[in-house]
PDB file of C-alpha atoms in Angstrom:
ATOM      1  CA  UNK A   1      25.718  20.831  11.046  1.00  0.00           C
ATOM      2  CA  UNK A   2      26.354  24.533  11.846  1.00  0.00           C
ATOM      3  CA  UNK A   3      23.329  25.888  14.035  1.00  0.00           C
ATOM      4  CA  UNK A   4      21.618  27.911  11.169  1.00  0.00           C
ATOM      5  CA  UNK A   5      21.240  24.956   9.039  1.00  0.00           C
ATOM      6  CA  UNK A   6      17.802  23.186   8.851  1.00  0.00           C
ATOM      7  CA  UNK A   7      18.284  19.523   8.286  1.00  0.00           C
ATOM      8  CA  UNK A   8      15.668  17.848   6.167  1.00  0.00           C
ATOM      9  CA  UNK A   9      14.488  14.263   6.583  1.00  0.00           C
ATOM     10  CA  UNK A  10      12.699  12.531   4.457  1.00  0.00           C
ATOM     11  CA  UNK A  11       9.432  10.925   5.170  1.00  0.00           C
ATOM     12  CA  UNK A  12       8.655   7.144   3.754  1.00  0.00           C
ATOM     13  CA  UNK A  13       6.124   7.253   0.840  1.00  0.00           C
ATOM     14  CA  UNK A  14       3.067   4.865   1.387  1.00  0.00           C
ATOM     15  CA  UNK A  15       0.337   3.748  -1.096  1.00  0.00           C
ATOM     16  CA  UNK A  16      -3.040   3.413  -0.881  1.00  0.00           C
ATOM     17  CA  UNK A  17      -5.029   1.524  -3.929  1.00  0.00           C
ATOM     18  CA  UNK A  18      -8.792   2.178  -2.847  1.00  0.00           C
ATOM     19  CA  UNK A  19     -11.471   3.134  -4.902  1.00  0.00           C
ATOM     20  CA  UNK A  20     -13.640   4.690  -2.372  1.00  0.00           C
ATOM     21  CA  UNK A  21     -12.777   8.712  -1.956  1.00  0.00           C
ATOM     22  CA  UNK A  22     -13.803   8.909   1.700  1.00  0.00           C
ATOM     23  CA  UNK A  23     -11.800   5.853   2.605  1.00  0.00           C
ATOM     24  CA  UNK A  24      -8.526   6.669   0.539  1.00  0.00           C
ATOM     25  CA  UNK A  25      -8.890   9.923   2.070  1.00  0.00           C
ATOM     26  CA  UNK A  26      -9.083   8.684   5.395  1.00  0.00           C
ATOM     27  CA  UNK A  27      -6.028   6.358   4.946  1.00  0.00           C
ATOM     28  CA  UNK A  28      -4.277   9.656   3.901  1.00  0.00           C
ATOM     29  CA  UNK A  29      -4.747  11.024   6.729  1.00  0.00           C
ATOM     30  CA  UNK A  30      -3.516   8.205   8.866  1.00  0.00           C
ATOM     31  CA  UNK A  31      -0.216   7.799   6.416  1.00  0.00           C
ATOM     32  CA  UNK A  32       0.037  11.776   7.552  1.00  0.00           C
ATOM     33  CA  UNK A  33      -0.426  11.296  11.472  1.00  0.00           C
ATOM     34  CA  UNK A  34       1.695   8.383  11.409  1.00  0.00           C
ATOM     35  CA  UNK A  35       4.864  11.165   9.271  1.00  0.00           C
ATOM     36  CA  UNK A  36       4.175   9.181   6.056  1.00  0.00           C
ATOM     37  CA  UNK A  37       3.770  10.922   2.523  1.00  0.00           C
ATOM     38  CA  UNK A  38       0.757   8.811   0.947  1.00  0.00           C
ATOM     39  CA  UNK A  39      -0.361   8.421  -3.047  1.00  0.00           C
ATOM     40  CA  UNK A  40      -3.467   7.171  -3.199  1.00  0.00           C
ATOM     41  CA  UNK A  41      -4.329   5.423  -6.556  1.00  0.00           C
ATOM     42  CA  UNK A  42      -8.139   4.830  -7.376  1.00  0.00           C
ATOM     43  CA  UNK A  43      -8.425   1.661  -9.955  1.00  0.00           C
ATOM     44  CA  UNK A  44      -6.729  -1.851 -10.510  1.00  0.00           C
ATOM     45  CA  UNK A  45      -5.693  -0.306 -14.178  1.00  0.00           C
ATOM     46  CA  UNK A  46      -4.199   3.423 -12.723  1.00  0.00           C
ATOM     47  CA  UNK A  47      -2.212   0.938 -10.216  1.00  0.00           C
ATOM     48  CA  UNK A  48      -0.764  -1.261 -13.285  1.00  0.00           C
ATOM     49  CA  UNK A  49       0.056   1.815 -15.579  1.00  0.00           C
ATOM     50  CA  UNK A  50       1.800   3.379 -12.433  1.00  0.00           C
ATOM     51  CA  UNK A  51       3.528   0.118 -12.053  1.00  0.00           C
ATOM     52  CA  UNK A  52       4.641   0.288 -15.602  1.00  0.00           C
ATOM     53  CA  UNK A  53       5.894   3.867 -14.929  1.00  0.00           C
ATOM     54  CA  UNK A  54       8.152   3.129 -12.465  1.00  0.00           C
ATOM     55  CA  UNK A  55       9.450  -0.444 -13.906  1.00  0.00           C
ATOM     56  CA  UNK A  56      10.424   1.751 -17.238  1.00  0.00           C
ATOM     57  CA  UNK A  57      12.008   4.499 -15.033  1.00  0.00           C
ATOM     58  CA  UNK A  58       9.315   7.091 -15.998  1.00  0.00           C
ATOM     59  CA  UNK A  59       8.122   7.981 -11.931  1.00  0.00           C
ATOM     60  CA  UNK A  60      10.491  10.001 -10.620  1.00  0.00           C
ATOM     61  CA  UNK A  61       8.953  10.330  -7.024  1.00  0.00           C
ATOM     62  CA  UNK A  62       9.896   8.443  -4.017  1.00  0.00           C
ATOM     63  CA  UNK A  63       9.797   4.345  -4.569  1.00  0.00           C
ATOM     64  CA  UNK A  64       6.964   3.594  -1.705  1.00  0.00           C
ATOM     65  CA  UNK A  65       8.281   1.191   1.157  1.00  0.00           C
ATOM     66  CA  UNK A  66       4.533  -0.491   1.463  1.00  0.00           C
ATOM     67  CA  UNK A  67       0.989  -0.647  -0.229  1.00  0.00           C
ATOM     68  CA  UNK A  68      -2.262  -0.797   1.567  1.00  0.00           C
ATOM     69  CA  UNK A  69      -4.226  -2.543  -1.335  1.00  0.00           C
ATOM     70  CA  UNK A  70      -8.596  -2.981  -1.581  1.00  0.00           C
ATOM     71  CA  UNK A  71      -9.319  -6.279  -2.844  1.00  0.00           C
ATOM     72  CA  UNK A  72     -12.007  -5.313  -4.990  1.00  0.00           C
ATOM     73  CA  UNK A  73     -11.103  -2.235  -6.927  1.00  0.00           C
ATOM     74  CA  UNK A  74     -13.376  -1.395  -9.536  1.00  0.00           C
ATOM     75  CA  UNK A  75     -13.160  -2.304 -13.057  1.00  0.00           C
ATOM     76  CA  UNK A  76     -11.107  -5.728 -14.554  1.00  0.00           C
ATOM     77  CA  UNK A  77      -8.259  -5.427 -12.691  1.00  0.00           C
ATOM     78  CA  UNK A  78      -8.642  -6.698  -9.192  1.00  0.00           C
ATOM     79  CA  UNK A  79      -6.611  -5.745  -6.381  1.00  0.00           C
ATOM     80  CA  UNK A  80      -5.311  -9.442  -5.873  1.00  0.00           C
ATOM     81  CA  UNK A  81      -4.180  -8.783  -9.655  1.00  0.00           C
ATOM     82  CA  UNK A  82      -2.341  -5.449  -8.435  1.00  0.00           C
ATOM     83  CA  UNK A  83      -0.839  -7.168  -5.663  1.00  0.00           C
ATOM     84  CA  UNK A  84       0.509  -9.845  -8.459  1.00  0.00           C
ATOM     85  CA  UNK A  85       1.870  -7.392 -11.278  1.00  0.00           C
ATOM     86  CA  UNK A  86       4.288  -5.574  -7.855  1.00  0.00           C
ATOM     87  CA  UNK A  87       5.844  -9.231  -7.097  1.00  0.00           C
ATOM     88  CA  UNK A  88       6.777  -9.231 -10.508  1.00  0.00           C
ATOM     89  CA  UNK A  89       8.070  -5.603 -10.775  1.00  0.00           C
ATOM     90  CA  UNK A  90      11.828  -5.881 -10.351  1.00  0.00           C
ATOM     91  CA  UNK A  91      11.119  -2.517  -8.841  1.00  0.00           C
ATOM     92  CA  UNK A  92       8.583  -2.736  -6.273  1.00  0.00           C
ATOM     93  CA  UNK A  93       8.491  -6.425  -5.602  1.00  0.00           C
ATOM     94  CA  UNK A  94      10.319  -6.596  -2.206  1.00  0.00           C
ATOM     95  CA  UNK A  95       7.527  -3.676  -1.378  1.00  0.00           C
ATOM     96  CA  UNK A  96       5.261  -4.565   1.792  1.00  0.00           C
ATOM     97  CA  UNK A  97       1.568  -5.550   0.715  1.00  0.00           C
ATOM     98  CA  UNK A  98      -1.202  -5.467   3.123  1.00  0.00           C
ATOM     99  CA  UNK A  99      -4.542  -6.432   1.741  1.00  0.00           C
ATOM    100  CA  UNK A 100      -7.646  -4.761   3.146  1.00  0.00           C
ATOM    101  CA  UNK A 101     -11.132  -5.546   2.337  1.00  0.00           C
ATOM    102  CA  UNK A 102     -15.183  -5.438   4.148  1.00  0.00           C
ATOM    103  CA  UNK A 103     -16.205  -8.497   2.906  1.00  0.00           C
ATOM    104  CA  UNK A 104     -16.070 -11.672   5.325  1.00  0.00           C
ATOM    105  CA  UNK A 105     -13.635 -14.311   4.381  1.00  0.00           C
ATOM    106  CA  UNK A 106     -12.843 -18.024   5.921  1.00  0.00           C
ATOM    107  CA  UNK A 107      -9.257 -18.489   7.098  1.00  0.00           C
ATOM    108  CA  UNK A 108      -9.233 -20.605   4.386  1.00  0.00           C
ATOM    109  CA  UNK A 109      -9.519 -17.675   1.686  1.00  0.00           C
ATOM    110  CA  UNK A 110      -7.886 -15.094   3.987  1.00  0.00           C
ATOM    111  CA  UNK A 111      -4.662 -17.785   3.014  1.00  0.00           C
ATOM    112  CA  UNK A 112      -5.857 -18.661  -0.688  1.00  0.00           C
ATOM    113  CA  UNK A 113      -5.809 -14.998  -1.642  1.00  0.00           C
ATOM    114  CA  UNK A 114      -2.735 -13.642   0.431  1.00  0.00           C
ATOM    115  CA  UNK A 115      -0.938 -16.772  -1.544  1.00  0.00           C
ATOM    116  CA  UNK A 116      -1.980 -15.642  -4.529  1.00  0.00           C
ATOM    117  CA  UNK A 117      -1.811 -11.929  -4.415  1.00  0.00           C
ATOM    118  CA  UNK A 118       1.554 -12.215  -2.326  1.00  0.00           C
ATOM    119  CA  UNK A 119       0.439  -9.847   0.253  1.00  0.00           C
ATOM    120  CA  UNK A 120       2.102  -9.724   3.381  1.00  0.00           C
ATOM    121  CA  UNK A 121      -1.610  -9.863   5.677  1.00  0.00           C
ATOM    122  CA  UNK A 122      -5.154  -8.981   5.431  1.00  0.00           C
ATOM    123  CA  UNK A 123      -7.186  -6.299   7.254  1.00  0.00           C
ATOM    124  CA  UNK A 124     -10.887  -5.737   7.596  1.00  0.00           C
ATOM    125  CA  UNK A 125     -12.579  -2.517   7.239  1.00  0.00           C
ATOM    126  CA  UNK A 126     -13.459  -0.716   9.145  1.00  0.00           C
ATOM    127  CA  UNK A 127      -9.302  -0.840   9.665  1.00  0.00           C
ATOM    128  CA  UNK A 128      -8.030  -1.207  13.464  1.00  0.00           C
ATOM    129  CA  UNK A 129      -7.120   1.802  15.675  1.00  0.00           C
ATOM    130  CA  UNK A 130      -4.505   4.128  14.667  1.00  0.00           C
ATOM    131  CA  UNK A 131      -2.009   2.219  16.921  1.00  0.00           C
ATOM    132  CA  UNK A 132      -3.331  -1.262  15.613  1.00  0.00           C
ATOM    133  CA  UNK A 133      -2.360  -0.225  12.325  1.00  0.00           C
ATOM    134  CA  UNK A 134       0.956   1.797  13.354  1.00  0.00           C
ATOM    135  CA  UNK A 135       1.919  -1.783  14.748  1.00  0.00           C
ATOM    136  CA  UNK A 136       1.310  -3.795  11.801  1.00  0.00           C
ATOM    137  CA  UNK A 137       2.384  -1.378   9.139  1.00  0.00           C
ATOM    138  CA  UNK A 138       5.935  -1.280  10.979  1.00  0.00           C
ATOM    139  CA  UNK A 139       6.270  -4.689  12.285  1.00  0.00           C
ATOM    140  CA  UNK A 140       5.532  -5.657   8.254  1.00  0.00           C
ATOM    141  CA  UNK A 141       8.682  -3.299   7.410  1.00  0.00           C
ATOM    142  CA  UNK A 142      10.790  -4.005  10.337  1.00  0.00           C
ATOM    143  CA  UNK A 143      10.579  -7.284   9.362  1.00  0.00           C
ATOM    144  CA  UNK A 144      11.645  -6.749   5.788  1.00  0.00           C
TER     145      UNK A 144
END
């Protein structure tokens, strides 16, 4: 590279499917402080026509490497549902899944729906510290 050249990298693309503005917002801006590009999708039924996009070649933006994914997303398609439509996407389906939700659950559902959904983990809101969630997000992918 000659020393007027600019080299360009590329940051990772990261999803966020969270109905809430203010909290898809914030994840934004934790994708950004962490040098991640973020698309943040609002419903369960926006996340399965996106799916559907990319699985028939139609999204021509960077594949995301991981999906931070609300449980409960409003409407009839749930985010456990989401999480089951990218395992089967020959696409996305090797994408990491981390579930996040404020409602309490035993250990035993934590499992139940992380089996079901095939998420990698669960979070709680309100999500860890910046570092907490640096951590996870790239342990998740390092270990991919």
């Amino acid at each position: 590279m000659q020393k007027d050249e600019i080299k360009v990298i590329e940051m990772p693309t990261w999803l966020v499917f969270e109905d809430e503005p203010q909290i898809h917002q914030m994840v934004l801006t934790i994708y950004e402080t962490l040098g991640v590009n973020g698309i943040a999708i609002a419903t369960g039924e926006e996340a399965l026509r996106w799916i559907d996009q990319v699985d028939s070649g139609r999204y021509s933006g960077e594949l995301p490497q991981l999906a931070l994914l609300d449980v409960h997303l409003p409407g009839r398609v749930t985010g456990e549902m989401v999480g089951q439509r990218i395992r089967k996407s020959p696409i996305l389906q090797n994408m990491v899944l981390v579930l996040m939700t404020a409602y309490e659950l035993s250990p035993q559902e934590e499992q139940d729906i992380i089996a079901r959904s095939g998420s990698d983990t669960i979070l709680y809101k309100p999500l860890p510290s910046l570092r907490e969630l640096h951590n996870i997000f790239y342990g998740l992918l390092a270990g991919r």
